[in-house]
Amino acid sequence: GIRTIVLGDLTGIRKHIDYGKKTNQKLHQWAFGKIAELITYKAKALGIKVKVIDESYTSQTCPKCGNRKKPNTRNYTCECGFKYHRDGVGAINIRQKYLGHFGVPVVAEKVPDRMTPPLGFRLIVPKVHVALAHPKECS
């Protein structure tokens, strides 16, 4: 089973950076602290450890060759031929940081070549029918 959940440390993400009016507004409405708090609460209830890792340069470093390049789109493309969504690159590298292998070239077979499609979640509430008992009439 799962023993540890690794989260990127987003402390200070809102400070000292101006991304423009629209992006700043979206960033300030993002409840990342609450999400991390809920994940931690649920994990601890299940006996799972939560580790917070500094995520500096994780979306800019190629997990295949270790080259650092800031992506200018949502997709990361490296000179070594590695292509991936930059959030996926960040996730791979946060894992690598946790394992102590960040920036170290990884065997190509260990780096996924595409992201798994997102799963759809739906809450299904079972319908409960309660039969009301009518008291028997006594004669």
Short mmCIF file of N, CA and C in Angstrom, two decimals:
data_model
loop_
_atom_site.label_atom_id
_atom_site.label_comp_id
_atom_site.label_asym_id
_atom_site.label_seq_id
_atom_site.Cartn_x
_atom_site.Cartn_y
_atom_site.Cartn_z
N GLY A 1 0.81 -1.19 0.00
CA GLY A 1 0.00 0.00 0.00
C GLY A 1 0.85 1.25 0.00
N ILE A 2 0.19 2.34 0.06
CA ILE A 2 0.85 3.65 0.07
C ILE A 2 1.37 3.93 1.48
N ARG A 3 2.66 4.30 1.57
CA ARG A 3 3.25 4.60 2.87
C ARG A 3 3.52 6.10 3.03
N THR A 4 3.76 6.79 1.91
CA THR A 4 4.11 8.20 1.98
C THR A 4 3.49 8.95 0.81
N ILE A 5 2.96 10.14 1.08
CA ILE A 5 2.50 11.07 0.04
C ILE A 5 3.48 12.23 0.04
N VAL A 6 3.98 12.58 -1.14
CA VAL A 6 4.95 13.66 -1.26
C VAL A 6 4.26 14.85 -1.94
N LEU A 7 4.29 16.00 -1.27
CA LEU A 7 3.68 17.22 -1.80
C LEU A 7 4.75 18.26 -2.05
N GLY A 8 4.54 19.08 -3.07
CA GLY A 8 5.43 20.21 -3.32
C GLY A 8 5.12 21.32 -2.33
N ASP A 9 6.16 21.98 -1.82
CA ASP A 9 6.00 23.08 -0.87
C ASP A 9 5.69 24.36 -1.64
N LEU A 10 4.50 24.88 -1.45
CA LEU A 10 4.07 26.08 -2.16
C LEU A 10 4.10 27.32 -1.26
N THR A 11 4.80 27.23 -0.14
CA THR A 11 4.90 28.36 0.77
C THR A 11 5.50 29.56 0.05
N GLY A 12 4.85 30.69 0.16
CA GLY A 12 5.36 31.92 -0.43
C GLY A 12 5.09 32.07 -1.91
N ILE A 13 4.29 31.20 -2.50
CA ILE A 13 4.05 31.28 -3.95
C ILE A 13 3.35 32.58 -4.35
N ARG A 14 2.60 33.16 -3.41
CA ARG A 14 1.86 34.38 -3.71
C ARG A 14 2.67 35.65 -3.47
N LYS A 15 3.83 35.54 -2.85
CA LYS A 15 4.60 36.72 -2.45
C LYS A 15 5.63 37.11 -3.50
N HIS A 16 5.85 38.40 -3.61
CA HIS A 16 6.95 38.98 -4.38
C HIS A 16 6.94 38.66 -5.87
N ILE A 17 5.83 38.21 -6.41
CA ILE A 17 5.77 37.92 -7.84
C ILE A 17 4.51 38.55 -8.42
N ASP A 18 4.65 39.21 -9.55
CA ASP A 18 3.50 39.80 -10.21
C ASP A 18 3.32 39.13 -11.57
N TYR A 19 2.27 38.31 -11.67
CA TYR A 19 1.99 37.59 -12.90
C TYR A 19 0.98 38.33 -13.79
N GLY A 20 0.56 39.50 -13.37
CA GLY A 20 -0.48 40.22 -14.09
C GLY A 20 -1.80 40.11 -13.33
N LYS A 21 -2.70 41.03 -13.61
CA LYS A 21 -3.95 41.15 -12.86
C LYS A 21 -4.77 39.85 -12.82
N LYS A 22 -5.03 39.25 -13.99
CA LYS A 22 -5.87 38.04 -14.04
C LYS A 22 -5.23 36.86 -13.32
N THR A 23 -3.96 36.60 -13.60
CA THR A 23 -3.28 35.46 -13.00
C THR A 23 -3.11 35.65 -11.50
N ASN A 24 -2.78 36.88 -11.08
CA ASN A 24 -2.66 37.15 -9.64
C ASN A 24 -3.98 36.87 -8.93
N GLN A 25 -5.09 37.29 -9.52
CA GLN A 25 -6.41 37.07 -8.93
C GLN A 25 -6.70 35.57 -8.80
N LYS A 26 -6.41 34.81 -9.84
CA LYS A 26 -6.62 33.35 -9.79
C LYS A 26 -5.73 32.70 -8.74
N LEU A 27 -4.49 33.14 -8.67
CA LEU A 27 -3.53 32.59 -7.72
C LEU A 27 -3.97 32.84 -6.28
N HIS A 28 -4.50 34.02 -6.02
CA HIS A 28 -4.94 34.36 -4.67
C HIS A 28 -6.23 33.66 -4.28
N GLN A 29 -6.97 33.16 -5.24
CA GLN A 29 -8.20 32.42 -4.95
C GLN A 29 -7.94 30.92 -4.81
N TRP A 30 -6.74 30.49 -5.13
CA TRP A 30 -6.39 29.09 -5.10
C TRP A 30 -6.18 28.63 -3.67
N ALA A 31 -6.90 27.63 -3.25
CA ALA A 31 -6.87 27.17 -1.85
C ALA A 31 -5.87 26.03 -1.67
N PHE A 32 -4.62 26.21 -2.14
CA PHE A 32 -3.65 25.12 -2.07
C PHE A 32 -3.32 24.72 -0.64
N GLY A 33 -3.33 25.68 0.28
CA GLY A 33 -3.06 25.35 1.69
C GLY A 33 -4.14 24.45 2.27
N LYS A 34 -5.37 24.73 1.91
CA LYS A 34 -6.49 23.92 2.40
C LYS A 34 -6.42 22.51 1.81
N ILE A 35 -6.07 22.40 0.54
CA ILE A 35 -5.96 21.09 -0.10
C ILE A 35 -4.87 20.25 0.58
N ALA A 36 -3.71 20.86 0.81
CA ALA A 36 -2.61 20.16 1.49
C ALA A 36 -3.02 19.75 2.90
N GLU A 37 -3.75 20.62 3.57
CA GLU A 37 -4.22 20.33 4.93
C GLU A 37 -5.18 19.13 4.93
N LEU A 38 -6.09 19.09 3.97
CA LEU A 38 -7.03 17.97 3.88
C LEU A 38 -6.33 16.67 3.53
N ILE A 39 -5.38 16.73 2.60
CA ILE A 39 -4.61 15.53 2.24
C ILE A 39 -3.87 15.01 3.47
N THR A 40 -3.23 15.91 4.20
CA THR A 40 -2.48 15.53 5.40
C THR A 40 -3.41 14.91 6.45
N TYR A 41 -4.55 15.53 6.67
CA TYR A 41 -5.51 15.03 7.65
C TYR A 41 -5.97 13.61 7.30
N LYS A 42 -6.37 13.42 6.05
CA LYS A 42 -6.85 12.10 5.61
C LYS A 42 -5.73 11.06 5.64
N ALA A 43 -4.54 11.46 5.22
CA ALA A 43 -3.40 10.53 5.20
C ALA A 43 -3.07 10.06 6.62
N LYS A 44 -3.02 10.99 7.55
CA LYS A 44 -2.70 10.62 8.93
C LYS A 44 -3.75 9.68 9.51
N ALA A 45 -5.01 9.91 9.14
CA ALA A 45 -6.09 9.04 9.62
C ALA A 45 -5.90 7.61 9.11
N LEU A 46 -5.23 7.46 7.97
CA LEU A 46 -4.98 6.15 7.38
C LEU A 46 -3.58 5.62 7.68
N GLY A 47 -2.82 6.35 8.48
CA GLY A 47 -1.47 5.91 8.83
C GLY A 47 -0.45 6.15 7.73
N ILE A 48 -0.72 7.10 6.85
CA ILE A 48 0.19 7.42 5.74
C ILE A 48 0.95 8.69 6.08
N LYS A 49 2.29 8.68 5.88
CA LYS A 49 3.11 9.86 6.13
C LYS A 49 2.96 10.85 4.99
N VAL A 50 3.10 12.14 5.31
CA VAL A 50 3.09 13.19 4.29
C VAL A 50 4.42 13.93 4.40
N LYS A 51 5.11 14.05 3.28
CA LYS A 51 6.39 14.73 3.22
C LYS A 51 6.25 15.91 2.26
N VAL A 52 6.68 17.10 2.69
CA VAL A 52 6.62 18.30 1.86
C VAL A 52 8.04 18.57 1.35
N ILE A 53 8.16 18.71 0.02
CA ILE A 53 9.46 18.86 -0.64
C ILE A 53 9.52 20.23 -1.34
N ASP A 54 10.66 20.89 -1.24
CA ASP A 54 10.89 22.14 -1.98
C ASP A 54 10.80 21.83 -3.47
N GLU A 55 9.97 22.59 -4.17
CA GLU A 55 9.80 22.26 -5.59
C GLU A 55 10.53 23.21 -6.54
N SER A 56 11.57 23.87 -6.05
CA SER A 56 12.37 24.75 -6.90
C SER A 56 12.94 24.00 -8.09
N TYR A 57 12.73 24.56 -9.27
CA TYR A 57 13.25 24.05 -10.55
C TYR A 57 12.70 22.69 -10.98
N THR A 58 11.69 22.17 -10.30
CA THR A 58 11.19 20.84 -10.66
C THR A 58 10.48 20.81 -12.01
N SER A 59 9.84 21.91 -12.41
CA SER A 59 9.19 21.90 -13.72
C SER A 59 10.13 22.41 -14.81
N GLN A 60 11.36 22.76 -14.44
CA GLN A 60 12.34 23.27 -15.40
C GLN A 60 13.48 22.29 -15.69
N THR A 61 13.53 21.19 -14.97
CA THR A 61 14.64 20.24 -15.10
C THR A 61 14.16 18.97 -15.80
N CYS A 62 14.86 18.58 -16.84
CA CYS A 62 14.49 17.38 -17.59
C CYS A 62 14.75 16.14 -16.72
N PRO A 63 13.72 15.33 -16.48
CA PRO A 63 13.93 14.14 -15.66
C PRO A 63 14.72 13.04 -16.37
N LYS A 64 14.88 13.20 -17.68
CA LYS A 64 15.62 12.18 -18.44
C LYS A 64 17.12 12.46 -18.47
N CYS A 65 17.50 13.74 -18.71
CA CYS A 65 18.93 14.03 -18.84
C CYS A 65 19.47 15.00 -17.79
N GLY A 66 18.58 15.69 -17.05
CA GLY A 66 19.02 16.62 -16.01
C GLY A 66 19.23 18.04 -16.48
N ASN A 67 19.04 18.30 -17.78
CA ASN A 67 19.20 19.64 -18.33
C ASN A 67 18.12 20.57 -17.78
N ARG A 68 18.48 21.82 -17.47
CA ARG A 68 17.49 22.77 -16.96
C ARG A 68 17.12 23.76 -18.06
N LYS A 69 15.82 23.88 -18.28
CA LYS A 69 15.30 24.80 -19.28
C LYS A 69 13.90 25.21 -18.85
N LYS A 70 13.64 26.51 -18.78
CA LYS A 70 12.33 26.98 -18.36
C LYS A 70 11.35 26.84 -19.53
N PRO A 71 10.28 26.06 -19.35
CA PRO A 71 9.32 25.91 -20.44
C PRO A 71 8.52 27.19 -20.65
N ASN A 72 8.25 27.53 -21.91
CA ASN A 72 7.47 28.74 -22.18
C ASN A 72 6.02 28.41 -22.56
N THR A 73 5.69 27.14 -22.52
CA THR A 73 4.30 26.71 -22.76
C THR A 73 3.96 25.68 -21.68
N ARG A 74 2.79 25.10 -21.76
CA ARG A 74 2.37 24.07 -20.80
C ARG A 74 3.15 22.77 -21.00
N ASN A 75 3.80 22.62 -22.14
CA ASN A 75 4.56 21.41 -22.43
C ASN A 75 6.05 21.68 -22.33
N TYR A 76 6.75 20.71 -21.74
CA TYR A 76 8.20 20.80 -21.59
C TYR A 76 8.84 20.00 -22.71
N THR A 77 9.77 20.62 -23.43
CA THR A 77 10.50 19.94 -24.48
C THR A 77 11.99 20.16 -24.24
N CYS A 78 12.73 19.06 -24.16
CA CYS A 78 14.17 19.14 -23.90
C CYS A 78 14.94 18.84 -25.18
N GLU A 79 16.17 19.30 -25.20
CA GLU A 79 17.06 19.05 -26.34
C GLU A 79 17.35 17.57 -26.52
N CYS A 80 17.22 16.77 -25.44
CA CYS A 80 17.49 15.33 -25.53
C CYS A 80 16.33 14.57 -26.19
N GLY A 81 15.23 15.29 -26.48
CA GLY A 81 14.08 14.67 -27.13
C GLY A 81 12.92 14.37 -26.18
N PHE A 82 13.13 14.58 -24.89
CA PHE A 82 12.08 14.32 -23.91
C PHE A 82 11.00 15.39 -24.01
N LYS A 83 9.74 14.94 -24.09
CA LYS A 83 8.59 15.86 -24.16
C LYS A 83 7.55 15.38 -23.16
N TYR A 84 6.99 16.36 -22.41
CA TYR A 84 6.00 16.00 -21.40
C TYR A 84 5.29 17.27 -20.94
N HIS A 85 4.13 17.14 -20.35
CA HIS A 85 3.44 18.28 -19.77
C HIS A 85 4.27 18.77 -18.59
N ARG A 86 4.42 20.08 -18.45
CA ARG A 86 5.35 20.58 -17.42
C ARG A 86 4.91 20.26 -15.99
N ASP A 87 3.60 20.09 -15.75
CA ASP A 87 3.15 19.67 -14.42
C ASP A 87 3.59 18.22 -14.15
N GLY A 88 3.59 17.40 -15.19
CA GLY A 88 4.07 16.02 -15.07
C GLY A 88 5.57 15.99 -14.81
N VAL A 89 6.31 16.88 -15.47
CA VAL A 89 7.75 17.00 -15.24
C VAL A 89 7.99 17.38 -13.78
N GLY A 90 7.21 18.34 -13.29
CA GLY A 90 7.34 18.75 -11.89
C GLY A 90 7.05 17.61 -10.94
N ALA A 91 6.00 16.83 -11.22
CA ALA A 91 5.64 15.70 -10.35
C ALA A 91 6.74 14.64 -10.34
N ILE A 92 7.28 14.33 -11.51
CA ILE A 92 8.37 13.34 -11.61
C ILE A 92 9.57 13.82 -10.79
N ASN A 93 9.90 15.10 -10.94
CA ASN A 93 11.08 15.64 -10.25
C ASN A 93 10.88 15.80 -8.75
N ILE A 94 9.65 16.07 -8.31
CA ILE A 94 9.39 16.10 -6.86
C ILE A 94 9.62 14.72 -6.29
N ARG A 95 9.18 13.70 -7.01
CA ARG A 95 9.44 12.32 -6.59
C ARG A 95 10.95 12.05 -6.54
N GLN A 96 11.65 12.51 -7.58
CA GLN A 96 13.10 12.31 -7.63
C GLN A 96 13.81 13.02 -6.48
N LYS A 97 13.33 14.23 -6.14
CA LYS A 97 13.91 14.95 -5.00
C LYS A 97 13.70 14.16 -3.71
N TYR A 98 12.50 13.62 -3.54
CA TYR A 98 12.19 12.83 -2.35
C TYR A 98 13.13 11.62 -2.24
N LEU A 99 13.41 11.00 -3.39
CA LEU A 99 14.28 9.82 -3.41
C LEU A 99 15.77 10.18 -3.40
N GLY A 100 16.08 11.49 -3.53
CA GLY A 100 17.47 11.92 -3.52
C GLY A 100 18.15 11.82 -4.87
N HIS A 101 17.36 11.79 -5.96
CA HIS A 101 17.93 11.63 -7.30
C HIS A 101 17.65 12.82 -8.21
N PHE A 102 17.28 13.97 -7.67
CA PHE A 102 16.92 15.12 -8.51
C PHE A 102 18.11 15.62 -9.30
N GLY A 103 17.90 15.86 -10.60
CA GLY A 103 18.95 16.36 -11.48
C GLY A 103 19.88 15.29 -12.00
N VAL A 104 19.69 14.05 -11.55
CA VAL A 104 20.50 12.93 -12.01
C VAL A 104 19.77 12.30 -13.20
N PRO A 105 20.44 12.10 -14.33
CA PRO A 105 19.77 11.47 -15.46
C PRO A 105 19.14 10.13 -15.07
N VAL A 106 17.95 9.90 -15.58
CA VAL A 106 17.19 8.69 -15.26
C VAL A 106 17.17 7.79 -16.49
N VAL A 107 17.20 6.49 -16.26
CA VAL A 107 17.11 5.54 -17.37
C VAL A 107 15.80 5.82 -18.12
N ALA A 108 15.86 5.93 -19.43
CA ALA A 108 14.71 6.35 -20.24
C ALA A 108 13.46 5.52 -19.98
N GLU A 109 13.62 4.23 -19.71
CA GLU A 109 12.44 3.38 -19.52
C GLU A 109 11.68 3.74 -18.24
N LYS A 110 12.35 4.41 -17.29
CA LYS A 110 11.70 4.74 -16.03
C LYS A 110 10.91 6.05 -16.11
N VAL A 111 11.10 6.84 -17.15
CA VAL A 111 10.38 8.10 -17.30
C VAL A 111 9.18 7.85 -18.21
N PRO A 112 7.97 8.12 -17.74
CA PRO A 112 6.80 7.89 -18.58
C PRO A 112 6.82 8.78 -19.81
N ASP A 113 6.29 8.27 -20.91
CA ASP A 113 6.29 9.05 -22.14
C ASP A 113 5.00 9.83 -22.35
N ARG A 114 4.00 9.58 -21.52
CA ARG A 114 2.77 10.36 -21.60
C ARG A 114 2.04 10.27 -20.27
N MET A 115 1.18 11.24 -20.07
CA MET A 115 0.44 11.25 -18.81
C MET A 115 -0.81 10.39 -18.96
N THR A 116 -1.16 9.76 -17.88
CA THR A 116 -2.38 8.96 -17.86
C THR A 116 -3.57 9.90 -17.91
N PRO A 117 -4.59 9.56 -18.69
CA PRO A 117 -5.76 10.45 -18.72
C PRO A 117 -6.38 10.56 -17.33
N PRO A 118 -6.90 11.75 -16.99
CA PRO A 118 -7.48 11.92 -15.67
C PRO A 118 -8.70 11.02 -15.47
N LEU A 119 -8.86 10.58 -14.24
CA LEU A 119 -10.00 9.75 -13.91
C LEU A 119 -11.18 10.65 -13.56
N GLY A 120 -12.36 10.23 -13.97
CA GLY A 120 -13.55 10.98 -13.60
C GLY A 120 -14.09 10.42 -12.30
N PHE A 121 -14.42 11.30 -11.41
CA PHE A 121 -14.98 10.86 -10.14
C PHE A 121 -16.42 11.32 -10.07
N ARG A 122 -17.26 10.47 -9.53
CA ARG A 122 -18.66 10.80 -9.40
C ARG A 122 -19.16 10.22 -8.09
N LEU A 123 -19.85 11.01 -7.35
CA LEU A 123 -20.41 10.54 -6.09
C LEU A 123 -21.75 9.88 -6.39
N ILE A 124 -21.84 8.64 -6.04
CA ILE A 124 -23.09 7.90 -6.25
C ILE A 124 -23.72 7.68 -4.88
N VAL A 125 -24.84 8.28 -4.69
CA VAL A 125 -25.53 8.14 -3.41
C VAL A 125 -26.60 7.07 -3.57
N PRO A 126 -26.47 6.01 -2.80
CA PRO A 126 -27.47 4.94 -2.94
C PRO A 126 -28.84 5.42 -2.46
N LYS A 127 -29.84 4.97 -3.17
CA LYS A 127 -31.19 5.31 -2.76
C LYS A 127 -31.61 4.34 -1.66
N VAL A 128 -32.10 4.89 -0.62
CA VAL A 128 -32.52 4.06 0.51
C VAL A 128 -34.04 4.15 0.61
N HIS A 129 -34.66 3.01 0.58
CA HIS A 129 -36.11 2.97 0.73
C HIS A 129 -36.42 2.40 2.10
N VAL A 130 -37.18 3.12 2.82
CA VAL A 130 -37.55 2.67 4.16
C VAL A 130 -39.03 2.30 4.12
N ALA A 131 -39.29 1.07 4.46
CA ALA A 131 -40.68 0.63 4.52
C ALA A 131 -41.25 1.03 5.87
N LEU A 132 -42.28 1.79 5.83
CA LEU A 132 -42.90 2.22 7.07
C LEU A 132 -43.84 1.12 7.56
N ALA A 133 -43.65 0.73 8.76
CA ALA A 133 -44.50 -0.32 9.32
C ALA A 133 -45.76 0.31 9.89
N HIS A 134 -46.89 -0.21 9.48
CA HIS A 134 -48.15 0.26 10.04
C HIS A 134 -48.52 -0.66 11.18
N PRO A 135 -48.84 -0.09 12.33
CA PRO A 135 -49.22 -0.96 13.44
C PRO A 135 -50.47 -1.75 13.09
N LYS A 136 -50.43 -3.00 13.46
CA LYS A 136 -51.59 -3.86 13.19
C LYS A 136 -52.75 -3.40 14.06
N GLU A 137 -53.88 -3.40 13.43
CA GLU A 137 -55.06 -3.00 14.20
C GLU A 137 -55.50 -4.16 15.06
N CYS A 138 -55.74 -3.87 16.28
CA CYS A 138 -56.21 -4.91 17.20
C CYS A 138 -57.74 -4.94 17.17
N SER A 139 -58.30 -6.10 17.14
CA SER A 139 -59.75 -6.16 17.16
C SER A 139 -60.26 -6.65 18.47
#
